[in-house]
Amino acid sequence: MGRRPRVLAVAGVLLVTLGLATIGAGPAVAQNTDLCSPPGLAAASAAPTNLATGPQTPSSDKYTTASTEPLNRVDVSKLGLITPGKLSVGTLSDAPPSICVNSKGTFTGFDNELLRAIGEKLGLQVEFTGTEFAGLLAQVANGRFDVGSSNITTTDARRNLVGFTNGYDFGYFSLVVPNGSAIKGFSDLNGGTRIGVVQGTVQDEYVVNELHLDPVKFPDYNTAYANLKTGQIDAWVAPSAQAVGAIKPGDPTSIVQNTFSLNNFVGYAVRKDNQPLIDALNAGLNAVIADGTYSRLYEDWVPRELPPGWKPGSKAAPAPQLPDFAAIAAQNADGRPDNSAVQPKSTLAQLKDTFFDWELYKKAFPDLFKTGLPNTLILAVVSGVIGTVLGMLLAVAGISRTRWLRWPARVYTDIFRGLPAVVIILLIGLGVGPVVKNITGNNPYWLGAVALGLLASAYIGEIFRSGIQSVEAGQLEAARAIGFGYRQAMTLVVIPQGVRRVLPALMNQFIALIKDSSLIYFLGLLATQRELFAVGRDLNAQTGNLSPLVAAGLVYLVLTIRLTHLVNYIDNRMRTGRDDKAIDPVEQAVITEGRGA
C-alpha cells in the first residue's frame, strides 16, 4: 500500500471512531442559542446574597467625577482621535454578553452597544476591532486604539498605564465550581486547588495578589469554563456577567459565592494624556443615562440588580430607571432547572457535547470558507513571498566572502529564529505600527503579514543556504573554468541547483506560515479580516461550544494535507525524474526527419 492510501485509511479510521463515539454517547443536540444576543428579562437576576466579606469588599470610589461637561459644549475636533470623526475601539469577541461577535459577524454586547450610543451622542462613527485582552491596554496607551472596550475593571495599577471614563457597569465576580464540590467559597481555595482565570484580568490579579495563590491562566472565558466542566480545574473565578452567561441549563456547575472586583467600577480605557476624549465620553455616558438609552440596553443585555449605593455615570447623573430585577428573577425562578442536582456527564457525552455538535459544524463552515480561508491564504502567500525574497538575500549574504555581509545575516537569523513568533508579531505590530500608521491607515493587517514574512525569512534563508552549500564544489569550478565570473557562476549554476534541492523544505515552511497566520489576531483585526482560527474562536464564543474550533481545524487539515502531498510529489519527482515512456512513432519520425540514416 502506498503512502497516500495509508494516510487516507488512517484518516478514515479516525473519523469512523470519532463518529461511533459520538453516536454511542447519544444524538447530538444543536446549540441554537446565540450567547452574543440580548438575553432580555428572561435572564434577570437579583443582587447576589452570598457575597464574600473581608478583603474581598470593594474599595471606596475616589475616581468618579462630580459632574461632566454639557454635551453641547464638546468640541469633537479636539478629541485627539486617530482618524477625525471616527472612534477606533479595541474590543474582544469572546466574552458575551458584555463584548462579543454575533452570528452576523458584528462586534456587539452591552459594552459595545452602549459605546455606539455614546458615539451617536457625540456625532462620531464607531469602528470596532478585535484583539486580545492581554495586549489591549498597551494598544490603547500607544495609540493603536482611541478606546478600549472590554468590561475593564479600573484598578489603580491599570490607571498607571491608561486613563478611564466614569463607570458604566459594576465589578462583581463569581466563584464557579462543579456540583458537589467541597469548595463553598473563596476562603476554601488553597495551594492545592487548581483555580482557572483569564490571563491579565482583575480575577487573575485577585487570585495572585489577594489570595496569594497560583492560578491556571487561560486565553479566554470559554476555554476556562470548558476546562472546569471537564474536570481539568477545580474552580473558575470569572466576572459575574460572563459566569452567569456561560452556565447553561443542565450544566453540572454552580456559582457558590460572589464578590466585588477590587478598586472601583468598570469603565472604558483611553490614552492617559487624552483628557478631552475622557471628558467627552463621560458627557456622552451621562446623556444616554438621562434619555433612557442606558436603561434599555442594560435591561436587554445584562438584566441584573445594581449593587446598593452604586450607579453609572458621574455623581450628578440621574439614576437609571430600571425594572425590579429581583422580583422578575423570583418569578422566573420556577421555570429554571436546578443545576445543583445535575450529575457530571460521561466522558463520551462530554466529548460529544464539547467537540462534535454537527449542527454547529454546518453553521461554522460557511463563515470559515467565506471569511477565514481567504484571509488565511492572503496572509500566508504575502508573508511567503516576503520570506522567500528576504531569505534568498540572507542565504547569499550568509555564504558571502565579505564578513560585513555574513555577520549581519547571521545576527538577523539568530534573532528571528530565537524569538517566539508571537513576540515578533507584537514587536512589529505595536512597535512599528504607530510609526507607519499614516501609511497603513492604523490597520495592522499587512504589518502582521510583514512580521510573518520576516520570521519566515530567517528559516527560509537557512534552507536556501544549506541547499546552495550542498551543491558539489566541482560545479562552481567547472563554471569558472569555462569563463564565468564568481557572481555569474553562483547566479546561473550553483544557486539554481541549490534551490531545486530544497523546494520540498520550502513548501513545508509555507505550511507552517498557514498555521502561524492565526497569531495575527493579537494585533487586532476587523471582523472582515479574521482568519480561520479567529472565525472559529468567535463562533465558539457565540455558542459556548468548541465544535467551531474543531471545524476550523478540519479546514487547516484540508489545506496542509493537500500541500503535504504536493511536497511529497515534488520530492519524489526530483529524486526519480520523469517516468520513461515509449516515444510515439510519429513523434520519432518528426525528431529524426532530415537527419539522414
Coordinates of C-alpha atoms in Angstrom, one line a residue, residues 331-589:
Q331 CA -41.0 35.0 39.0
N332 CA -38.6 33.3 36.5
A333 CA -37.0 31.0 39.1
D334 CA -39.8 28.4 39.0
G335 CA -39.2 27.6 35.3
R336 CA -35.4 27.3 35.5
P337 CA -33.7 23.9 36.1
D338 CA -31.8 23.3 39.3
N339 CA -28.2 22.8 38.2
S340 CA -27.1 21.8 41.6
A341 CA -28.7 18.4 41.1
V342 CA -27.1 17.7 37.7
Q343 CA -24.6 14.9 37.7
P344 CA -21.4 15.0 35.7
K345 CA -21.7 13.5 32.2
S346 CA -19.8 10.6 31.0
T347 CA -16.5 11.1 29.1
L348 CA -18.1 10.2 25.8
A349 CA -21.1 12.5 26.4
Q350 CA -18.7 15.4 27.3
L351 CA -16.7 14.7 24.2
K352 CA -19.8 14.8 22.0
D353 CA -21.3 17.9 23.6
T354 CA -18.0 19.8 23.5
F355 CA -16.4 18.9 20.2
F356 CA -18.9 17.1 17.9
D357 CA -22.1 19.1 17.6
W358 CA -22.8 18.5 13.9
E359 CA -25.3 21.3 13.6
L360 CA -22.6 23.8 14.7
Y361 CA -20.2 22.3 12.1
K362 CA -22.7 23.1 9.4
K363 CA -23.1 26.6 10.9
A364 CA -19.4 27.2 11.0
F365 CA -18.2 26.1 7.6
P366 CA -19.8 29.0 5.6
D367 CA -18.1 31.6 7.7
L368 CA -14.8 29.7 7.7
F369 CA -14.8 29.5 3.9
K370 CA -16.2 32.9 3.2
T371 CA -14.1 34.9 5.7
G372 CA -11.4 32.8 7.4
L373 CA -10.0 30.9 4.4
P374 CA -9.3 33.8 2.1
N375 CA -7.6 35.8 4.9
T376 CA -5.5 32.8 5.9
L377 CA -4.4 32.3 2.3
I378 CA -3.7 36.0 1.8
L379 CA -1.5 36.2 4.9
A380 CA 0.3 33.0 4.1
V381 CA 1.0 33.9 0.4
V382 CA 2.1 37.5 1.2
S383 CA 4.3 36.5 4.0
G384 CA 5.7 33.6 2.0
V385 CA 6.7 35.9 -0.9
I386 CA 8.4 38.3 1.5
G387 CA 10.1 35.5 3.4
T388 CA 11.3 33.9 0.1
V389 CA 12.8 37.1 -1.3
L390 CA 14.5 38.1 2.0
G391 CA 15.5 34.5 2.7
M392 CA 17.4 34.3 -0.6
L393 CA 19.2 37.6 0.2
L394 CA 20.1 36.2 3.6
A395 CA 21.4 33.0 2.1
V396 CA 23.6 34.8 -0.4
A397 CA 24.9 37.1 2.3
G398 CA 25.5 34.2 4.7
I399 CA 27.9 32.5 2.2
S400 CA 29.5 35.7 1.0
R401 CA 33.2 36.2 1.2
T402 CA 32.6 39.6 2.8
R403 CA 32.2 39.4 6.6
W404 CA 30.2 42.7 6.5
L405 CA 27.5 40.7 4.8
R406 CA 28.0 37.4 6.6
W407 CA 27.8 38.8 10.2
P408 CA 24.6 40.9 9.8
A409 CA 22.9 37.9 8.1
R410 CA 23.9 35.6 11.0
V411 CA 22.7 38.1 13.6
Y412 CA 19.4 38.6 11.9
T413 CA 18.9 34.8 11.5
D414 CA 19.8 34.1 15.2
I415 CA 17.4 36.8 16.5
F416 CA 14.4 35.9 14.3
R417 CA 14.8 32.2 14.8
G418 CA 15.3 32.6 18.5
L419 CA 12.3 34.7 19.4
P420 CA 8.7 33.2 19.5
A421 CA 6.5 34.1 16.6
V422 CA 4.0 36.0 18.7
V423 CA 6.7 38.2 20.2
I424 CA 7.9 39.2 16.7
I425 CA 4.4 39.9 15.6
L426 CA 3.7 42.1 18.7
L427 CA 7.1 43.9 18.2
I428 CA 6.4 44.7 14.6
G429 CA 2.7 45.5 15.0
L430 CA 2.8 47.5 18.2
G431 CA 6.3 48.9 17.8
V432 CA 6.4 49.8 14.1
G433 CA 2.6 50.3 13.8
P434 CA 2.4 53.7 15.3
V435 CA 5.3 55.0 13.2
V436 CA 3.7 53.9 9.9
K437 CA 0.0 54.4 10.8
N438 CA -0.4 57.1 8.1
I439 CA 0.6 54.5 5.5
T440 CA -1.3 51.6 6.9
G441 CA -4.3 53.6 8.0
N442 CA -3.7 52.3 11.5
N443 CA -4.7 48.8 10.3
P444 CA -2.1 46.2 11.3
Y445 CA -3.3 43.5 8.9
W446 CA -0.4 44.0 6.5
L447 CA 2.0 44.6 9.3
G448 CA 1.1 41.2 10.5
A449 CA 1.9 39.7 7.1
V450 CA 5.2 41.5 7.1
A451 CA 6.0 40.2 10.6
L452 CA 5.3 36.7 9.5
G453 CA 7.5 37.2 6.4
L454 CA 10.4 38.5 8.5
L455 CA 10.1 35.5 10.7
A456 CA 9.9 33.1 7.8
S457 CA 12.9 34.7 6.0
A458 CA 15.2 33.6 8.8
Y459 CA 14.2 29.9 8.3
I460 CA 14.0 30.2 4.5
G461 CA 17.4 31.8 4.4
E462 CA 18.9 28.8 6.2
I463 CA 17.1 26.4 3.9
F464 CA 18.5 28.2 0.9
R465 CA 22.0 28.3 2.4
S466 CA 22.0 24.6 3.1
G467 CA 20.8 23.9 -0.4
I468 CA 23.4 26.1 -2.1
Q469 CA 26.2 24.7 0.0
S470 CA 25.1 21.1 -0.8
V471 CA 26.0 21.7 -4.5
E472 CA 29.3 20.0 -5.3
A473 CA 32.3 22.3 -5.4
G474 CA 33.1 21.0 -8.8
Q475 CA 30.0 22.8 -10.2
L476 CA 31.5 26.1 -9.3
E477 CA 34.9 25.2 -10.5
A478 CA 33.5 24.0 -13.9
A479 CA 31.6 27.2 -14.3
R480 CA 34.7 29.2 -13.6
A481 CA 36.8 27.1 -15.9
I482 CA 34.6 28.0 -18.9
G483 CA 35.0 31.7 -18.2
F484 CA 32.2 32.6 -15.8
G485 CA 33.0 35.0 -13.0
Y486 CA 32.2 34.1 -9.4
R487 CA 28.9 36.0 -9.4
Q488 CA 27.8 34.6 -12.7
A489 CA 28.7 31.1 -11.6
M490 CA 26.8 31.4 -8.4
T491 CA 23.8 33.0 -10.1
L492 CA 23.5 30.8 -13.1
V493 CA 24.8 27.5 -12.0
V494 CA 25.1 26.9 -8.2
I495 CA 22.1 28.8 -6.8
P496 CA 19.5 27.3 -9.2
Q497 CA 20.7 23.8 -8.3
G498 CA 20.6 24.5 -4.6
V499 CA 17.1 26.0 -4.8
R500 CA 15.9 22.9 -6.8
R501 CA 17.1 20.7 -4.0
V502 CA 15.2 22.5 -1.2
L503 CA 11.8 23.1 -2.8
P504 CA 10.1 20.4 -0.6
A505 CA 11.6 22.1 2.6
L506 CA 10.3 25.5 1.3
M507 CA 6.8 24.1 0.9
N508 CA 6.9 22.8 4.5
Q509 CA 7.8 26.3 5.6
F510 CA 4.8 27.6 3.7
I511 CA 2.6 25.1 5.6
A512 CA 4.0 26.5 8.8
L513 CA 3.0 30.0 7.7
I514 CA -0.6 28.9 7.1
K515 CA -0.8 27.9 10.8
D516 CA 1.2 30.8 12.1
S517 CA -1.3 33.2 10.5
S518 CA -3.6 32.6 13.4
L519 CA -1.2 34.7 15.6
I520 CA -2.1 37.9 13.7
Y521 CA -5.2 38.2 15.8
F522 CA -3.1 39.6 18.7
L523 CA -2.6 42.8 16.7
G524 CA -6.4 43.5 16.4
L525 CA -8.5 42.7 13.3
L526 CA -11.7 44.0 11.8
A527 CA -14.5 41.4 11.6
T528 CA -13.9 41.1 7.9
Q529 CA -10.1 40.4 8.4
R530 CA -10.4 37.4 10.7
E531 CA -8.5 34.3 9.6
L532 CA -9.6 30.7 10.2
F533 CA -8.8 30.4 13.9
A534 CA -10.3 33.7 14.7
V535 CA -13.6 32.8 13.0
G536 CA -13.7 29.5 14.8
R537 CA -13.0 31.2 18.1
D538 CA -15.7 33.8 17.6
L539 CA -18.3 31.1 16.8
N540 CA -17.0 29.3 19.9
A541 CA -17.8 32.4 22.0
Q542 CA -21.3 32.7 20.5
T543 CA -22.3 29.1 21.2
G544 CA -20.1 28.2 24.2
N545 CA -19.1 25.1 22.3
L546 CA -15.7 24.1 21.0
S547 CA -17.1 22.4 17.8
P548 CA -16.5 25.5 15.6
L549 CA -12.8 25.4 16.6
V550 CA -12.7 21.7 15.6
A551 CA -14.3 22.8 12.3
A552 CA -11.6 25.4 11.8
G553 CA -9.0 22.7 12.5
L554 CA -10.5 20.5 9.8
V555 CA -10.1 23.3 7.2
Y556 CA -6.5 23.6 8.3
L557 CA -6.1 19.9 7.8
V558 CA -7.6 20.1 4.3
L559 CA -5.0 22.8 3.4
T560 CA -2.0 21.2 5.0
I561 CA -2.6 17.6 3.9
R562 CA -3.0 18.6 0.3
L563 CA 0.1 20.7 0.5
T564 CA 2.0 17.8 2.2
H565 CA 1.0 15.5 -0.7
L566 CA 2.3 18.2 -3.1
V567 CA 5.6 18.3 -1.2
N568 CA 5.9 14.5 -1.4
Y569 CA 5.1 14.6 -5.1
I570 CA 7.7 17.3 -5.8
D571 CA 10.3 15.4 -3.7
N572 CA 9.6 12.1 -5.5
R573 CA 9.9 13.7 -8.9
M574 CA 13.2 15.4 -8.0
R575 CA 14.6 12.1 -6.8
T576 CA 13.4 9.9 -9.6
G577 CA 12.8 12.1 -12.6
R578 CA 10.1 11.6 -15.1
D579 CA 8.8 8.1 -15.9
D580 CA 10.3 6.6 -19.0
K581 CA 7.7 6.5 -21.8
A582 CA 7.9 5.0 -25.3
I583 CA 8.1 7.6 -28.0
D584 CA 5.3 7.7 -30.4
P585 CA 6.4 6.5 -33.9
V586 CA 5.1 9.7 -35.5
E587 CA 6.9 11.9 -33.0
Q588 CA 10.1 9.8 -33.6
A589 CA 9.8 10.4 -37.3

